[in-house]
Amino acid sequence: TFPTLTLNTGAKLPAVGLGTWQSPDQEAYNAVATALKLGYRHIDGAAIYRNEVPVGKAIRDSGIPRSEIFVTTKLWGTQHREPEKALDASLQRLGLDYVDLYLVHWPVALKTNNLKDGDLLTIPVKDDGNRDVDLEGWDYVKTWELVQKLVETGKTKAVGVSNFSINNLKAILKPELKFVVPAANQIEVHPQLPQDELIEFCNAHGIVVEAYCPLGSTTSTLLSDPDLLKIASKYSVEPAQVLINWGVARGYSVLPKSVNPKRIESNFKAIKLSPEDIQAISDLHKKVGTHRYVDPKWGSFEAFA
Ligand code: A2P
């Protein structure tokens, strides 16, 4: 079994969680139901994934006490001005009284040109290309000022960020602001994007790192890397298991996404990698250079630097 990590709130976070990005409704429901049956107790979602309804339903239908499942959702860019209303809307879709962790999805507030003010909390049905960086006197420091207060409402047990760079974190950690320190920073991490410096910064500030796209996601060549395949065959496991366990061994939370029951199961098997193999996996990017799966254009822009 995998370890648990401790957030700066004292809450326990199961190291491996199920990612739900790009899982459509019925698949998302089945994936979450399967994962919970197999022993997962950490489910990672987001408003913009547009599947909070089936994700929440699967959690409620599981029969597992709510207190035993760690549930995360995220504030989308169009919702930065009114995070409490956005959280209310997420809770309503999930059918839950609270989430365990509420994350600012990106350090960028967006406006959607074709929506009226009152619609800012609505997640656009599809990405129509009309969203834009909000230039009208808003930035993620203001967003964090609002989000950090949400723990008091009881609607989330902890608050954190996602896709925050060291500079983004420094901006909200300025001592004179006296803001709550984020409990977590969820970022893209895999051997082709090891993020050592950012992880070290988070560790030094007691911010738990959560790794998304731990398998390099759909377009990556990572899963077929010959050196990775060699290590996997040595342990008689799949390459994905090696990648997940590499992340856990490095001390952070790992969020593999799958809607395939067999993969959901194999992704949840803990293995003990030797220090030499951990190092060999850390060195994989040296052959091909680093590779970011998530297009920085989606959310980070010049702020993510
Ligand atoms: P599927 O949902 O059909 O299993 P990441 O978490 O890095 O974003 O990767 C997710 C992608 O990797 C999805 O396309 C998912 O497809 C696939 N995937 C998940 N688990 C495994 C696995 N054990 N082996 C191979 N591919 C996997």
Short mmCIF file of C-alpha atoms and ligand atoms in Angstrom, two decimals:
data_model
loop_
_atom_site.label_atom_id
_atom_site.label_comp_id
_atom_site.label_asym_id
_atom_site.label_seq_id
_atom_site.Cartn_x
_atom_site.Cartn_y
_atom_site.Cartn_z
CA THR A 1 0.00 0.00 0.00
CA PHE A 2 0.98 3.59 -0.57
CA PRO A 3 1.85 6.04 2.21
CA THR A 4 -0.17 9.08 3.22
CA LEU A 5 1.19 12.62 3.27
CA THR A 6 0.34 15.23 5.89
CA LEU A 7 -0.93 18.64 4.80
CA ASN A 8 -0.09 21.81 6.73
CA THR A 9 -3.64 21.61 8.14
CA GLY A 10 -2.81 18.22 9.72
CA ALA A 11 -5.09 16.39 7.27
CA LYS A 12 -3.88 13.13 5.75
CA LEU A 13 -3.60 12.87 1.98
CA PRO A 14 -3.36 9.39 0.42
CA ALA A 15 -0.30 9.57 -1.85
CA VAL A 16 -1.96 8.09 -4.92
CA GLY A 17 -5.22 9.58 -6.17
CA LEU A 18 -7.37 9.04 -9.23
CA GLY A 19 -7.19 11.81 -11.83
CA THR A 20 -10.44 12.55 -13.70
CA TRP A 21 -9.39 15.03 -16.41
CA GLN A 22 -10.82 14.17 -19.83
CA SER A 23 -13.08 11.48 -18.39
CA PRO A 24 -16.56 11.90 -19.87
CA ASP A 25 -19.64 11.41 -17.68
CA GLN A 26 -20.34 7.67 -17.65
CA GLU A 27 -16.64 6.81 -17.80
CA ALA A 28 -15.91 9.19 -14.95
CA TYR A 29 -18.64 7.59 -12.85
CA ASN A 30 -17.35 4.09 -13.56
CA ALA A 31 -13.71 5.04 -13.01
CA VAL A 32 -14.39 6.60 -9.62
CA ALA A 33 -16.63 3.70 -8.58
CA THR A 34 -13.98 1.18 -9.64
CA ALA A 35 -11.17 3.07 -7.95
CA LEU A 36 -13.04 3.33 -4.65
CA LYS A 37 -13.81 -0.40 -4.76
CA LEU A 38 -10.12 -1.14 -5.32
CA GLY A 39 -9.07 0.93 -2.32
CA TYR A 40 -8.34 4.40 -3.70
CA ARG A 41 -9.36 7.03 -1.16
CA HIS A 42 -8.23 10.15 -3.03
CA ILE A 43 -10.18 11.53 -6.01
CA ASP A 44 -8.96 14.58 -7.92
CA GLY A 45 -11.46 16.62 -9.92
CA ALA A 46 -12.10 20.14 -11.19
CA ALA A 47 -15.01 22.32 -12.23
CA ILE A 48 -13.58 22.69 -15.75
CA TYR A 49 -13.45 18.90 -16.23
CA ARG A 50 -17.24 19.23 -16.38
CA ASN A 51 -17.77 15.89 -14.71
CA GLU A 52 -18.31 16.85 -11.08
CA VAL A 53 -21.86 15.45 -11.25
CA PRO A 54 -20.85 11.83 -12.05
CA VAL A 55 -17.70 12.04 -9.89
CA GLY A 56 -19.75 13.15 -6.89
CA LYS A 57 -22.44 10.58 -7.54
CA ALA A 58 -19.90 7.75 -7.64
CA ILE A 59 -18.44 8.96 -4.34
CA ARG A 60 -21.90 9.08 -2.73
CA ASP A 61 -22.99 5.74 -4.21
CA SER A 62 -19.83 3.98 -2.98
CA GLY A 63 -21.19 3.57 0.54
CA ILE A 64 -17.77 4.52 1.90
CA PRO A 65 -18.03 7.06 4.73
CA ARG A 66 -17.40 10.54 3.35
CA SER A 67 -14.72 11.16 5.98
CA GLU A 68 -12.61 8.32 4.54
CA ILE A 69 -12.37 9.80 1.02
CA PHE A 70 -10.15 12.76 0.15
CA VAL A 71 -11.91 14.84 -2.51
CA THR A 72 -10.32 17.73 -4.42
CA THR A 73 -11.89 20.15 -6.85
CA LYS A 74 -10.65 23.37 -8.47
CA LEU A 75 -11.60 26.97 -9.13
CA TRP A 76 -11.60 27.81 -12.84
CA GLY A 77 -10.14 31.03 -14.25
CA THR A 78 -13.54 32.58 -14.98
CA GLN A 79 -14.48 32.15 -11.30
CA HIS A 80 -11.63 34.03 -9.61
CA ARG A 81 -13.73 36.98 -8.48
CA GLU A 82 -16.22 34.92 -6.52
CA PRO A 83 -14.55 31.76 -5.27
CA GLU A 84 -17.09 31.04 -2.54
CA LYS A 85 -19.94 31.01 -5.06
CA ALA A 86 -17.82 28.85 -7.34
CA LEU A 87 -17.18 26.42 -4.50
CA ASP A 88 -20.92 26.37 -3.70
CA ALA A 89 -21.62 25.51 -7.34
CA SER A 90 -19.02 22.72 -7.30
CA LEU A 91 -20.43 21.28 -4.07
CA GLN A 92 -23.90 21.35 -5.57
CA ARG A 93 -22.73 19.48 -8.66
CA LEU A 94 -20.78 16.99 -6.53
CA GLY A 95 -23.69 16.58 -4.12
CA LEU A 96 -21.27 16.92 -1.20
CA ASP A 97 -21.27 19.19 1.89
CA TYR A 98 -17.55 19.89 1.66
CA VAL A 99 -14.41 19.05 -0.27
CA ASP A 100 -11.11 18.20 1.36
CA LEU A 101 -9.06 20.47 -0.87
CA TYR A 102 -10.00 23.40 -3.08
CA LEU A 103 -7.32 24.52 -5.53
CA VAL A 104 -6.88 27.63 -7.66
CA HIS A 105 -6.58 25.80 -10.98
CA TRP A 106 -4.20 28.28 -12.67
CA PRO A 107 -2.60 31.54 -11.50
CA VAL A 108 -4.57 33.39 -14.15
CA ALA A 109 -8.02 34.98 -13.98
CA LEU A 110 -9.88 34.65 -17.25
CA LYS A 111 -12.75 36.51 -18.74
CA THR A 112 -15.12 34.99 -21.20
CA ASN A 113 -16.02 37.69 -23.64
CA ASN A 114 -19.44 36.44 -24.55
CA LEU A 115 -20.72 35.90 -21.03
CA LYS A 116 -22.47 38.57 -19.02
CA ASP A 117 -21.22 39.43 -15.56
CA GLY A 118 -23.72 37.23 -13.79
CA ASP A 119 -22.54 34.27 -15.81
CA LEU A 120 -18.96 34.46 -14.64
CA LEU A 121 -19.52 31.50 -12.37
CA THR A 122 -20.83 29.38 -15.19
CA ILE A 123 -18.42 26.98 -16.76
CA PRO A 124 -18.71 27.56 -20.53
CA VAL A 125 -20.22 24.52 -22.22
CA LYS A 126 -17.34 24.30 -24.61
CA ASP A 127 -14.13 26.16 -25.05
CA ASP A 128 -15.22 28.56 -27.75
CA GLY A 129 -11.91 30.37 -27.93
CA ASN A 130 -13.50 33.47 -26.46
CA ARG A 131 -11.91 33.28 -23.09
CA ASP A 132 -9.12 35.67 -22.55
CA VAL A 133 -6.72 36.80 -19.91
CA ASP A 134 -8.58 39.17 -17.66
CA LEU A 135 -6.71 42.42 -17.89
CA GLU A 136 -9.10 44.44 -15.80
CA GLY A 137 -7.22 44.88 -12.59
CA TRP A 138 -7.26 41.35 -11.28
CA ASP A 139 -4.47 38.98 -10.45
CA TYR A 140 -4.03 35.68 -8.69
CA VAL A 141 -2.81 37.39 -5.49
CA LYS A 142 -6.32 38.82 -5.09
CA THR A 143 -7.75 35.42 -5.91
CA TRP A 144 -5.66 33.83 -3.18
CA GLU A 145 -6.68 36.52 -0.70
CA LEU A 146 -10.29 35.34 -1.18
CA VAL A 147 -9.61 31.61 -1.51
CA GLN A 148 -7.46 31.40 1.64
CA LYS A 149 -10.51 32.45 3.68
CA LEU A 150 -12.66 29.59 2.45
CA VAL A 151 -11.51 27.13 5.11
CA GLU A 152 -13.46 29.22 7.65
CA THR A 153 -16.70 28.44 5.80
CA GLY A 154 -16.29 24.70 6.36
CA LYS A 155 -17.01 24.14 2.67
CA THR A 156 -13.43 23.01 2.13
CA LYS A 157 -11.04 21.56 4.70
CA ALA A 158 -7.95 22.95 3.00
CA VAL A 159 -7.01 25.32 0.19
CA GLY A 160 -4.18 25.23 -2.28
CA VAL A 161 -3.02 26.11 -5.76
CA SER A 162 -2.21 24.44 -9.03
CA ASN A 163 0.20 25.31 -11.82
CA PHE A 164 1.92 27.87 -9.59
CA SER A 165 5.57 28.58 -10.35
CA ILE A 166 8.11 29.59 -7.69
CA ASN A 167 7.47 33.24 -8.57
CA ASN A 168 3.71 32.77 -8.28
CA LEU A 169 4.17 31.16 -4.87
CA LYS A 170 6.55 33.88 -3.70
CA ALA A 171 3.92 36.48 -4.58
CA ILE A 172 1.28 34.95 -2.29
CA LEU A 173 3.77 34.00 0.44
CA LYS A 174 5.04 37.56 1.01
CA PRO A 175 5.12 37.81 4.83
CA GLU A 176 3.47 41.25 4.91
CA LEU A 177 0.36 39.82 3.23
CA LYS A 178 -0.12 37.35 6.11
CA PHE A 179 -1.98 34.93 3.83
CA VAL A 180 -2.58 31.28 4.61
CA VAL A 181 0.16 29.08 3.13
CA PRO A 182 -1.33 26.84 0.41
CA ALA A 183 -1.67 23.24 1.55
CA ALA A 184 -0.76 21.93 -1.89
CA ASN A 185 0.54 22.86 -5.33
CA GLN A 186 -0.66 20.53 -8.07
CA ILE A 187 1.72 20.60 -11.02
CA GLU A 188 2.75 18.58 -14.05
CA VAL A 189 5.53 16.21 -12.97
CA HIS A 190 6.97 13.15 -14.70
CA PRO A 191 10.50 12.08 -15.65
CA GLN A 192 10.45 14.29 -18.74
CA LEU A 193 9.50 17.25 -16.52
CA PRO A 194 11.02 16.50 -13.11
CA GLN A 195 10.44 20.00 -11.63
CA ASP A 196 13.15 19.49 -8.99
CA GLU A 197 13.53 23.17 -8.11
CA LEU A 198 9.80 23.83 -7.76
CA ILE A 199 9.34 20.68 -5.68
CA GLU A 200 12.21 21.70 -3.40
CA PHE A 201 10.66 25.16 -2.96
CA CYS A 202 7.28 23.63 -2.06
CA ASN A 203 8.88 21.20 0.39
CA ALA A 204 10.77 24.04 2.07
CA HIS A 205 7.46 25.85 2.65
CA GLY A 206 5.47 22.82 3.79
CA ILE A 207 3.39 22.83 0.60
CA VAL A 208 2.54 19.29 -0.51
CA VAL A 209 3.23 18.66 -4.19
CA GLU A 210 0.68 16.76 -6.26
CA ALA A 211 1.83 15.44 -9.64
CA TYR A 212 -0.58 15.48 -12.56
CA CYS A 213 0.14 13.80 -15.90
CA PRO A 214 2.49 11.43 -14.03
CA LEU A 215 2.54 9.14 -17.06
CA GLY A 216 3.43 12.00 -19.37
CA SER A 217 -0.20 11.86 -20.53
CA THR A 218 -1.54 10.94 -23.93
CA THR A 219 0.99 12.46 -26.33
CA SER A 220 4.11 11.42 -24.51
CA THR A 221 6.73 8.90 -25.56
CA LEU A 222 7.55 8.28 -21.93
CA LEU A 223 5.61 5.02 -21.50
CA SER A 224 7.53 3.42 -24.37
CA ASP A 225 10.97 4.59 -23.30
CA PRO A 226 13.29 1.55 -23.68
CA ASP A 227 15.14 2.24 -20.43
CA LEU A 228 11.85 2.53 -18.57
CA LEU A 229 10.64 -0.73 -20.15
CA LYS A 230 13.80 -2.46 -18.94
CA ILE A 231 13.24 -1.32 -15.37
CA ALA A 232 9.57 -2.34 -15.54
CA SER A 233 10.40 -5.83 -16.75
CA LYS A 234 12.95 -6.24 -13.97
CA TYR A 235 10.14 -5.75 -11.42
CA SER A 236 7.60 -7.59 -13.64
CA VAL A 237 5.31 -4.56 -13.66
CA GLU A 238 3.97 -2.11 -16.23
CA PRO A 239 5.94 1.03 -17.06
CA ALA A 240 3.10 3.13 -15.63
CA GLN A 241 3.58 1.50 -12.23
CA VAL A 242 7.25 2.39 -12.28
CA LEU A 243 6.41 6.04 -13.02
CA ILE A 244 3.80 6.24 -10.28
CA ASN A 245 6.07 4.63 -7.72
CA TRP A 246 8.97 6.86 -8.78
CA GLY A 247 6.85 9.87 -7.85
CA VAL A 248 5.74 8.39 -4.54
CA ALA A 249 9.36 7.51 -3.71
CA ARG A 250 10.28 11.16 -4.35
CA GLY A 251 7.87 12.13 -1.60
CA TYR A 252 4.85 13.68 -3.28
CA SER A 253 1.31 12.76 -4.25
CA VAL A 254 0.72 11.23 -7.69
CA LEU A 255 -2.53 11.45 -9.67
CA PRO A 256 -2.67 8.95 -12.54
CA LYS A 257 -5.78 9.30 -14.69
CA SER A 258 -7.41 6.23 -16.12
CA VAL A 259 -10.90 5.11 -17.08
CA ASN A 260 -9.75 1.55 -17.76
CA PRO A 261 -10.52 -0.80 -14.81
CA LYS A 262 -7.39 -2.93 -15.32
CA ARG A 263 -5.17 0.14 -15.40
CA ILE A 264 -6.95 1.72 -12.45
CA GLU A 265 -6.06 -1.47 -10.60
CA SER A 266 -2.45 -1.81 -11.72
CA ASN A 267 -1.79 1.90 -11.14
CA PHE A 268 -2.61 1.32 -7.47
CA LYS A 269 0.09 -1.29 -6.81
CA ALA A 270 2.93 -0.12 -4.61
CA ILE A 271 6.41 -1.38 -5.50
CA LYS A 272 9.73 -0.63 -3.89
CA LEU A 273 12.18 0.70 -6.46
CA SER A 274 15.90 0.57 -5.74
CA PRO A 275 17.70 3.91 -5.32
CA GLU A 276 19.64 3.15 -8.52
CA ASP A 277 16.45 2.67 -10.50
CA ILE A 278 14.92 5.82 -9.03
CA GLN A 279 18.01 7.69 -10.20
CA ALA A 280 17.88 6.06 -13.63
CA ILE A 281 14.27 7.21 -14.04
CA SER A 282 15.19 10.71 -12.87
CA ASP A 283 17.84 10.73 -15.59
CA LEU A 284 15.45 9.78 -18.43
CA HIS A 285 14.89 13.40 -19.47
CA LYS A 286 18.59 13.81 -20.16
CA LYS A 287 18.19 11.72 -23.32
CA VAL A 288 15.28 13.60 -24.85
CA GLY A 289 15.17 16.91 -23.04
CA THR A 290 12.23 18.10 -21.01
CA HIS A 291 8.73 17.91 -22.36
CA ARG A 292 5.69 19.69 -21.02
CA TYR A 293 2.42 17.98 -21.83
CA VAL A 294 0.12 20.81 -20.84
CA ASP A 295 0.29 23.62 -23.34
CA PRO A 296 1.36 26.71 -21.38
CA LYS A 297 -0.99 28.73 -23.59
CA TRP A 298 -3.95 27.14 -21.81
CA GLY A 299 -3.39 28.80 -18.58
CA SER A 300 -0.02 29.98 -17.62
CA PHE A 301 0.87 32.70 -20.10
CA GLU A 302 3.59 35.03 -18.96
CA ALA A 303 2.51 34.64 -15.34
CA PHE A 304 3.79 31.09 -15.24
CA ALA A 305 7.43 32.01 -15.31
P1 A2P B 1 -6.96 5.31 -20.04
O1 A2P B 1 -7.83 6.28 -19.26
O2 A2P B 1 -7.65 4.73 -21.23
O3 A2P B 1 -6.35 4.26 -19.14
P2 A2P B 1 -1.72 10.96 -17.24
O4 A2P B 1 -2.26 10.54 -15.91
O5 A2P B 1 -0.23 11.11 -17.29
O6 A2P B 1 -2.44 12.19 -17.78
O7 A2P B 1 -2.02 9.78 -18.27
C1 A2P B 1 -3.33 9.46 -18.61
C2 A2P B 1 -3.30 8.69 -19.90
O8 A2P B 1 -2.58 7.47 -19.71
C3 A2P B 1 -4.68 8.31 -20.31
O9 A2P B 1 -4.71 8.34 -21.73
C4 A2P B 1 -4.85 6.87 -19.80
O10 A2P B 1 -5.72 6.15 -20.65
C5 A2P B 1 -3.44 6.35 -19.90
N1 A2P B 1 -3.12 5.36 -18.85
C6 A2P B 1 -3.54 5.34 -17.58
N2 A2P B 1 -3.01 4.31 -16.90
C7 A2P B 1 -2.21 3.65 -17.77
C8 A2P B 1 -1.39 2.50 -17.69
N3 A2P B 1 -1.28 1.81 -16.55
N4 A2P B 1 -0.70 2.12 -18.81
C9 A2P B 1 -0.82 2.81 -19.96
N5 A2P B 1 -1.58 3.91 -20.10
C10 A2P B 1 -2.27 4.34 -19.03
#
